[in-house]
Structure formats: structure tokens, C-alpha cells
mmCIF file of C-alpha atoms in Angstrom:
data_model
loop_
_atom_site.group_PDB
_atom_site.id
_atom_site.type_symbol
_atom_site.label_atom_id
_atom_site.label_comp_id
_atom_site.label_asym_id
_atom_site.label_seq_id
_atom_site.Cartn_x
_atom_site.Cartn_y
_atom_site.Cartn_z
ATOM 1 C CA UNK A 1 35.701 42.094 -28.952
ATOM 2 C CA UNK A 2 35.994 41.503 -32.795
ATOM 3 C CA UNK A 3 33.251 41.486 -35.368
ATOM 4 C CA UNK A 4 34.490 38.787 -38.319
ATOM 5 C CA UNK A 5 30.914 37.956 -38.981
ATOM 6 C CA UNK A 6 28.794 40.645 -39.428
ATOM 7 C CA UNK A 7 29.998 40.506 -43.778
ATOM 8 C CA UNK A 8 28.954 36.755 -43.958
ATOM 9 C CA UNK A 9 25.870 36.661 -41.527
ATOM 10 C CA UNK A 10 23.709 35.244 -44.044
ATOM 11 C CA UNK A 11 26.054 32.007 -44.824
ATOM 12 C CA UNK A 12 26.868 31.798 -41.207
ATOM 13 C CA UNK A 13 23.070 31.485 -40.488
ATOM 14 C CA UNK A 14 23.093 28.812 -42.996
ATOM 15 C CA UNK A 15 25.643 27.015 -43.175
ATOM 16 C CA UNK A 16 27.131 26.868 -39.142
ATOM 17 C CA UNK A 17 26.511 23.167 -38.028
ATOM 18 C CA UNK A 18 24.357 23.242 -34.477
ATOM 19 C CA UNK A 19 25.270 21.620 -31.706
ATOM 20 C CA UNK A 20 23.219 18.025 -30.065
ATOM 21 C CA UNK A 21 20.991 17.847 -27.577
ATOM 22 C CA UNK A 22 23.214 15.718 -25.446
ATOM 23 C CA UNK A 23 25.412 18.824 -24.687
ATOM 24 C CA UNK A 24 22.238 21.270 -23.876
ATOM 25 C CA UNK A 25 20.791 18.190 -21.617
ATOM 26 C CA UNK A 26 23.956 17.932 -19.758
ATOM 27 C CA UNK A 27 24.012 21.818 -19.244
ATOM 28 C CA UNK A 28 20.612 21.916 -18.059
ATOM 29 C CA UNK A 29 21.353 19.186 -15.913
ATOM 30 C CA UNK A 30 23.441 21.452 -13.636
ATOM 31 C CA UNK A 31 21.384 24.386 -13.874
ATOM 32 C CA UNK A 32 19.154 24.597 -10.729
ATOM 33 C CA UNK A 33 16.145 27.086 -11.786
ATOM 34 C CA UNK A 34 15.163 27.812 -15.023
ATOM 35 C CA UNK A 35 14.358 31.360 -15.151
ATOM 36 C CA UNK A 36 16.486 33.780 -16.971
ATOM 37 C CA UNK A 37 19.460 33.211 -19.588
ATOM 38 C CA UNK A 38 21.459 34.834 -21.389
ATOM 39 C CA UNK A 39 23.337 33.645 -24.234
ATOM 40 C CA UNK A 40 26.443 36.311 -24.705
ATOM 41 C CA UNK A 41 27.593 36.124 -28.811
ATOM 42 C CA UNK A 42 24.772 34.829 -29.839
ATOM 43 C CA UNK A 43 25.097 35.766 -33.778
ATOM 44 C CA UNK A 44 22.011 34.101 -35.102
ATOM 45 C CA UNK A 45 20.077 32.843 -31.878
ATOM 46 C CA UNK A 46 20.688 29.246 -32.998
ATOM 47 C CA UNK A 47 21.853 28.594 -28.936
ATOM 48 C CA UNK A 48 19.492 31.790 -27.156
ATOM 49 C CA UNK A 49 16.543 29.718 -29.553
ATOM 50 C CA UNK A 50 17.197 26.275 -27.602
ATOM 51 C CA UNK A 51 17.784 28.317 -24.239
ATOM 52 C CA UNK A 52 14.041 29.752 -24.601
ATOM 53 C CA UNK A 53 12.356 26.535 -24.591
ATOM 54 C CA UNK A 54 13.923 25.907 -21.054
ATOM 55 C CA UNK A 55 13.734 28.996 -20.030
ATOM 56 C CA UNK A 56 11.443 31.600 -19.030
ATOM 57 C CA UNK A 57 13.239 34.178 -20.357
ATOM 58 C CA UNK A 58 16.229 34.436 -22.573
ATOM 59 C CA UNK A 59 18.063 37.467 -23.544
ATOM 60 C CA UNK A 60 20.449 37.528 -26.541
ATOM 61 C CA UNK A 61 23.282 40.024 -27.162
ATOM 62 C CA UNK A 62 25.503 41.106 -29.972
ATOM 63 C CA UNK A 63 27.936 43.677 -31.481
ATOM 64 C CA UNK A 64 26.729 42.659 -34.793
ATOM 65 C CA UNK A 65 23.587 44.226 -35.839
ATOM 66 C CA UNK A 66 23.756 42.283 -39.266
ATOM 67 C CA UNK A 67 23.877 38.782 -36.823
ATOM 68 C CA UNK A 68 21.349 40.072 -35.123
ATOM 69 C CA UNK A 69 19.181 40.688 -38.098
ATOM 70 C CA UNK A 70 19.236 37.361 -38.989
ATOM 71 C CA UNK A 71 18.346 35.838 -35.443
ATOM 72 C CA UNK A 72 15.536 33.320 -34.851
ATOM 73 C CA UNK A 73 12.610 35.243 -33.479
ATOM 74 C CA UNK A 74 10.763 34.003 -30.040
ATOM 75 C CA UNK A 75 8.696 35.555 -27.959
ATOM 76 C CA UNK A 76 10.645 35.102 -24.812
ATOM 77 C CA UNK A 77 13.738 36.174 -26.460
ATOM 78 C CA UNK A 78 15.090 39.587 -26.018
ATOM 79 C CA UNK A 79 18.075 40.849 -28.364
ATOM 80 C CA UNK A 80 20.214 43.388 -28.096
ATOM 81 C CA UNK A 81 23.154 45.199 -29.111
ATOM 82 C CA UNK A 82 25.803 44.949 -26.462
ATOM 83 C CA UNK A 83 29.333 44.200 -25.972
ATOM 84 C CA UNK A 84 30.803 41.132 -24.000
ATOM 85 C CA UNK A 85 32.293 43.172 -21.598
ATOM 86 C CA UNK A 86 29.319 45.751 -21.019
ATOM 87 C CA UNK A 87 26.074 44.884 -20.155
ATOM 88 C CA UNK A 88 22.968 46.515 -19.641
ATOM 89 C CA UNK A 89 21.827 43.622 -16.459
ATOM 90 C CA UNK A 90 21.312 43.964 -13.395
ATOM 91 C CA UNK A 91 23.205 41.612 -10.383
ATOM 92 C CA UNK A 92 22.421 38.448 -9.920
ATOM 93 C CA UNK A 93 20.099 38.172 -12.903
ATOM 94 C CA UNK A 94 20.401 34.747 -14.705
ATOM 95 C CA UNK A 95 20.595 30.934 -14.033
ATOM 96 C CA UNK A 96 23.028 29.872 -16.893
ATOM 97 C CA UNK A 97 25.166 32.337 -19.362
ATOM 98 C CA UNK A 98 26.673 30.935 -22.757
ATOM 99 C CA UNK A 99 28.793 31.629 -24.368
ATOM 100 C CA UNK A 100 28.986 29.747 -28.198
ATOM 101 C CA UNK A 101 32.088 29.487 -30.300
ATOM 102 C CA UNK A 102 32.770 33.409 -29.124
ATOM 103 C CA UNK A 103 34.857 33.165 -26.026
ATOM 104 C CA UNK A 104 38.469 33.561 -27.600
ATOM 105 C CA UNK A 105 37.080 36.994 -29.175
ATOM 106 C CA UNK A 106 36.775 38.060 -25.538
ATOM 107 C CA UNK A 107 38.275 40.627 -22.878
ATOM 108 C CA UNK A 108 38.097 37.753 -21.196
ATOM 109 C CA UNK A 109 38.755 39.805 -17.376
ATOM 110 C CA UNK A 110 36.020 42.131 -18.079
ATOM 111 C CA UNK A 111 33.570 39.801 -19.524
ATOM 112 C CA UNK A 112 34.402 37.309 -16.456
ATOM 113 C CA UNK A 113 33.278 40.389 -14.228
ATOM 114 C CA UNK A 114 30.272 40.630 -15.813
ATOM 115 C CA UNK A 115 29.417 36.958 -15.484
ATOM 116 C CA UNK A 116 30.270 36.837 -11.478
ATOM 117 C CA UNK A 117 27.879 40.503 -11.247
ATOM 118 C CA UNK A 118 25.330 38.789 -12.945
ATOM 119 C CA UNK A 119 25.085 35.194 -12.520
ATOM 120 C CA UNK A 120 22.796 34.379 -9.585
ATOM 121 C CA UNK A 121 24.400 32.204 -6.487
ATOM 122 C CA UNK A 122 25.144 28.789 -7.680
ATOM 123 C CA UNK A 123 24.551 30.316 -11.372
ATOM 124 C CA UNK A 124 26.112 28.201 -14.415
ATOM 125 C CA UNK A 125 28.455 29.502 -17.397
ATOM 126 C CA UNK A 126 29.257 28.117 -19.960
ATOM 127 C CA UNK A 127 31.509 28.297 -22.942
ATOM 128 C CA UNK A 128 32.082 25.750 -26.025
ATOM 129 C CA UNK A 129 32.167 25.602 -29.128
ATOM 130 C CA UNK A 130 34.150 23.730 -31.820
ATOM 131 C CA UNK A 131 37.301 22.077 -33.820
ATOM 132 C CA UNK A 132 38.326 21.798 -37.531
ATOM 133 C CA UNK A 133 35.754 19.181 -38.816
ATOM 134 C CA UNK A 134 36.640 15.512 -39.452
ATOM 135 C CA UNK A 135 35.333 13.687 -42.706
ATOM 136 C CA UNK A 136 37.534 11.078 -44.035
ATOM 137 C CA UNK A 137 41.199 10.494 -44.574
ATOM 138 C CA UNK A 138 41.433 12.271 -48.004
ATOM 139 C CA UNK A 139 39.226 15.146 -47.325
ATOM 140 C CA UNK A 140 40.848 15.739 -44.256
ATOM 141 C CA UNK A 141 44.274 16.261 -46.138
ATOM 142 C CA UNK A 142 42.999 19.115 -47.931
ATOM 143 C CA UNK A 143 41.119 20.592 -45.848
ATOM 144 C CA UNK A 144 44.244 20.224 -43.351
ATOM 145 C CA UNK A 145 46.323 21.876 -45.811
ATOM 146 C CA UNK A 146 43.829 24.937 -46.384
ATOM 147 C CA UNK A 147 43.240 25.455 -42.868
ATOM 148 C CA UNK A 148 46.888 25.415 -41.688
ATOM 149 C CA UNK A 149 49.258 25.838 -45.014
ATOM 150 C CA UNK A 150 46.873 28.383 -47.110
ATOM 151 C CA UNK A 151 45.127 30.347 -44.491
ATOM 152 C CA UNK A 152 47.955 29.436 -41.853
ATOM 153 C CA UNK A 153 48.707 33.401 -41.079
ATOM 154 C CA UNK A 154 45.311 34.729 -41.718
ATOM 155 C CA UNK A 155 43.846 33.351 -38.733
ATOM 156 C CA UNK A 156 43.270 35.494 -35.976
ATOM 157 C CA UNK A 157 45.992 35.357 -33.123
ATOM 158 C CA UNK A 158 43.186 33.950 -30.751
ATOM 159 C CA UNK A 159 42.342 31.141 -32.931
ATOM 160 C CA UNK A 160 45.124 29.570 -31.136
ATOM 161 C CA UNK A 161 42.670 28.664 -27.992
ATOM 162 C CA UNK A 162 40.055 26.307 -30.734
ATOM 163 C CA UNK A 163 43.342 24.966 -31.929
ATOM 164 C CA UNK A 164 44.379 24.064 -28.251
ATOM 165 C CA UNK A 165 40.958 23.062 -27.456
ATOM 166 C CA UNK A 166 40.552 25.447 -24.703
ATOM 167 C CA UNK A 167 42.576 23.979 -22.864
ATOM 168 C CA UNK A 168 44.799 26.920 -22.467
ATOM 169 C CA UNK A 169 41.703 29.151 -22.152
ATOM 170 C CA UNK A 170 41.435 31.469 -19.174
ATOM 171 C CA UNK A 171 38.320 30.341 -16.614
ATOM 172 C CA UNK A 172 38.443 31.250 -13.483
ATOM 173 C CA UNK A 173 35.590 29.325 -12.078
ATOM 174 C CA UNK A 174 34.782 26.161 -9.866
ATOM 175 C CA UNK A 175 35.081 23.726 -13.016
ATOM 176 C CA UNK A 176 33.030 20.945 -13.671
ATOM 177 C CA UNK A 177 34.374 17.695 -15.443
ATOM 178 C CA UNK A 178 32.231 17.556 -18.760
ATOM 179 C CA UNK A 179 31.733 14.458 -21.090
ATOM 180 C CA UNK A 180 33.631 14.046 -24.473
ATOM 181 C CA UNK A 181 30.833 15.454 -27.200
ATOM 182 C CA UNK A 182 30.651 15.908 -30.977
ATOM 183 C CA UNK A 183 28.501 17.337 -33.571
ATOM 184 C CA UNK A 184 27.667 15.237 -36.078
ATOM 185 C CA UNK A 185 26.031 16.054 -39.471
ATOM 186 C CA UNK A 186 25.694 15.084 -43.101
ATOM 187 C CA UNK A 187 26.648 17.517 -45.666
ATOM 188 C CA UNK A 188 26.718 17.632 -49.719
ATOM 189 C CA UNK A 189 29.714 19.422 -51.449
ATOM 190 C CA UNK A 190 27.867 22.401 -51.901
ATOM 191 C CA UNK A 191 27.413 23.070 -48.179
ATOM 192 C CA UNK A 192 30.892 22.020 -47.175
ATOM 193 C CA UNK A 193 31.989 24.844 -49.143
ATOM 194 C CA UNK A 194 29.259 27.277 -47.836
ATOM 195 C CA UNK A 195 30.533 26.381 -44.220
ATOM 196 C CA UNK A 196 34.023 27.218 -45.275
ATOM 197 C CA UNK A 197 33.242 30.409 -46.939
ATOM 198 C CA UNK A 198 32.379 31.335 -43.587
ATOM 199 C CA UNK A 199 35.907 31.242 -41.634
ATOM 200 C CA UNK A 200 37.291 34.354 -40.753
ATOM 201 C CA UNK A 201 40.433 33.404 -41.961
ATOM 202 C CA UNK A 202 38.574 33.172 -45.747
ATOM 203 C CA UNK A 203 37.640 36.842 -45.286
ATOM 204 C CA UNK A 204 40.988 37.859 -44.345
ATOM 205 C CA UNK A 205 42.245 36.389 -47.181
ATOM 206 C CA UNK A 206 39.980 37.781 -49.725
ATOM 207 C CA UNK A 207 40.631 41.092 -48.200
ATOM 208 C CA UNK A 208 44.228 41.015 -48.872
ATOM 209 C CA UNK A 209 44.876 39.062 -51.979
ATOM 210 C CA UNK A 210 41.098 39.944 -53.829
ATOM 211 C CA UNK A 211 40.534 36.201 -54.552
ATOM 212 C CA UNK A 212 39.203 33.149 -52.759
ATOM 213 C CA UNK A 213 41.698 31.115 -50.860
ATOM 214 C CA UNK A 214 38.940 28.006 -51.462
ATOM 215 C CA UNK A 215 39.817 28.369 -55.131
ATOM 216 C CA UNK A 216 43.066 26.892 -54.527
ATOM 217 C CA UNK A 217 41.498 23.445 -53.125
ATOM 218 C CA UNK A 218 38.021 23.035 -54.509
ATOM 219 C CA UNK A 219 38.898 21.077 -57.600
ATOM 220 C CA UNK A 220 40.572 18.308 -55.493
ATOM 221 C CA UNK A 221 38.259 18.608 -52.634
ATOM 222 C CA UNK A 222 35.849 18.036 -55.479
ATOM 223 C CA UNK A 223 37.758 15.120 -56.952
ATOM 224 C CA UNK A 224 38.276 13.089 -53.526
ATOM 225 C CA UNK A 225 34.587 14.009 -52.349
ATOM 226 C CA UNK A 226 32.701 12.483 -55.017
ATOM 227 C CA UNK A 227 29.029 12.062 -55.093
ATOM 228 C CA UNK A 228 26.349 12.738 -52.669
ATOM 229 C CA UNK A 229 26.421 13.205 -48.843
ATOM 230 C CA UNK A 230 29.567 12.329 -46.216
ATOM 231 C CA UNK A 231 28.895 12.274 -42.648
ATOM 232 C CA UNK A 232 30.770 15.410 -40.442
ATOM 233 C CA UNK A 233 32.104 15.626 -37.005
ATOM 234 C CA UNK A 234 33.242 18.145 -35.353
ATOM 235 C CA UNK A 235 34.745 18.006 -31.427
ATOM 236 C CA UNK A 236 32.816 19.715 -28.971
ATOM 237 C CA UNK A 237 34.997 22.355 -26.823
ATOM 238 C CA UNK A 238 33.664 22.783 -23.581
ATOM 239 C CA UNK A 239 33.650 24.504 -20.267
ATOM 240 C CA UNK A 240 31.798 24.885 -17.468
ATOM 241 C CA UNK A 241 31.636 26.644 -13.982
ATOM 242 C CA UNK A 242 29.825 28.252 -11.270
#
């Protein structure tokens, strides 16, 4: 699995929208016990800290200690440092397994082994995350044309599953069919930025050419977004099995 995020832990702590409670109530909806979760990926917490106030216990795990540095602290969470496809669990250990805006990252056959060793009988996963974000015609232009003509190359080759909203996405579970969801937020200018400073694709690009990709748009994306607040959307990807 590949660590992008460990460099901008601190802005992806901050500025990474969260997802609704409509998607958590739908997966707890098909969880039968509530005992033991884990959330795989979990970077910050922000899903393990929603897990652990449904479930007993909730266990966290990372290859990023930096992510895991800046995790939300609970008392029923446990977090540690361990790979996707190498876990520390026993069989048949938890109720539901996440997996947040991670899973293309993946050895997806040995992290798929792990979650049939470990998932209880009739155990839930998992996995979702989310789309480029939708704002308005003009805004979406640019940030269309940063996303696919600017950082086009930089991306990551598995990228390519968000962009076919995991539809192409390996899952080799008894599927259930899951409802059409979206985050939605309100941003200023200041933290649409932030949130795009924290693409991998940004980093990648800074690496190679030592300047800021964003540099290139944020005088127009200034100019079209005006003053104040715009509301954000971003589709939900999701999948779930037993």
C-alpha cells in the first residue's frame, strides 16, 4: 500500500470534508451486533471516531505514523501501525470493517483475505469514499481543468477506480444495493484551496517541477468564486458486502 499522506497530515486533518450520517445509518443498519470494528486506513480517525460511538470497541490502523499522530483520541479506540494486508487480529473478530477513501491503494487479494479471516459470520465491509467535488458551472471548469489537464499524469495509476466510481473496483463479496449519497458542505476560498493542497497529485507535482500546480488556477478560481461561502458536493462511492 502507498503512503501519499503522511507529508500533508495536518491539512488532510483539516481540510478533508466528512461524510453524513445518512451513509453511517444505512451501514449500521446492516450490521447485526455492535461489538468490535475496525476501520482499515483510517488516517485521522474521522470514520474509527463515528464507529466508536456504535461500537464497543473500535480499532484503527495505519502505515502512516504522522496520520496517526493526528487521530481523534477515544477511549474505546485502539490505533495502530499496520498494513492493509497484515494484521495483527485474530479470526472472526469484528462486526463491520471500513475501509474510507483508501481501497484503490490496496493489495486488494491480500487485504480481501484478511477481511474474510477476520470478519465474523454474517460480518459487514465496507468501502467508499469520494468524487471530484461539484460547486457551480464556472468553478467546476477550472477545477476540471486542474484536476484532469494540469495534474492529468500526476495522478496515481489507481486513481482510475474514484474516476470510474468503483465501479470497476475488485469486491468479491455478496453485494448489497446501496442508496445514491453525497457529502455536502459549505466552504470559503481559503479552505477550497486547503482541500486541494491535499491531493496527491499536488504533491507529485511539487516534487517534480518545485512549484505549486494550484498557482496556475488560483487567480481565476479566485475571480469566478467571489465573496463568501459556496455550497460543495461531493458523490459518495460506495460498497458493501458480507
Amino acid at each position: 500500500m502507498k503512503d501519499n499522506f503522511s507529508v500533508q497530515s495536518a491539512g488532510y486533518a483539516k481540510f478533508r470534508p466528512t461524510y453524513p450520517q445518512e451513509l453511517y445509518d444505512f451501514l449500521f443498519s446492516l450490521v447485526s451486533a455492535h461489538h468490535t470494528a475496525w476501520d482499515c486506513a483510517t488516517g485521522n480517525g474521522q470514520v474509527a471516531t463515528v464507529l466508536a460511538e456504535h461500537f464497543t470497541e473500535v480499532f484503527g490502523t495505519d502505515i502512516s505514523e504522522n496520520q496517526l499522530a493526528h487521530a481523534v483520541q477515544k477511549d474505546n479506540i485502539t490505533y495502530l501501525l499496520q498494513s492493509s494486508d497484515r494484521s495483527s487480529f485474530a479470526d472472526q473478530t469484528f462486526d463491520l470493517i471500513t475501509v474510507a477513501q483508501a481501497i484503490h491503494w490496496f493489495d486488494f487479494s491480500a487485504f480481501y483475505a484478511e477481511v474474510k479471516r477476520t470478519l465474523k459470520p454474517g460480518g459487514v465491509i465496507a468501502v467508499f469514499g469520494y468524487g471530484v467535488m461539484q460547486i457551480d458551472e464556472q468553478v467546476d471548469i477550472i477545477i476540471h481543468k486542474l484536476y484532469k489537464t494540469i495534474l492529468g499524469h500526476y495522478w496515481d495509476d489507481e486513481r482510475k477506480f474514484i474516476d470510474q466510481g468503483y465501479q470497476t473496483l475488485p469486491f468479491p463479496f455478496r453485494e448489497s444495493s446501496v442508496p445514491e449519497l453525497y457529502i455536502k458542505t459549505s466552504w470559503n476560498f481559503d479552505q477550497l484551496i486547503g482541500y486541494l493542497n491535499t491531493w496527491s497529485a499536488v504533491q507529485h507535482y511539487e516534487k517534480a517541477n518545485n512549484s505549486s500546480p494550484i498557482d496556475l488556477v488560483i487567480s481565476e478560481l479566485y475571480a469566478t468564486w467571489g465573496a463568501g461561502q459556496k455550497e460543495v458536493k461531493f458523490p459518495i462511492l460506495l460498497k458493501v458486502g458480507q
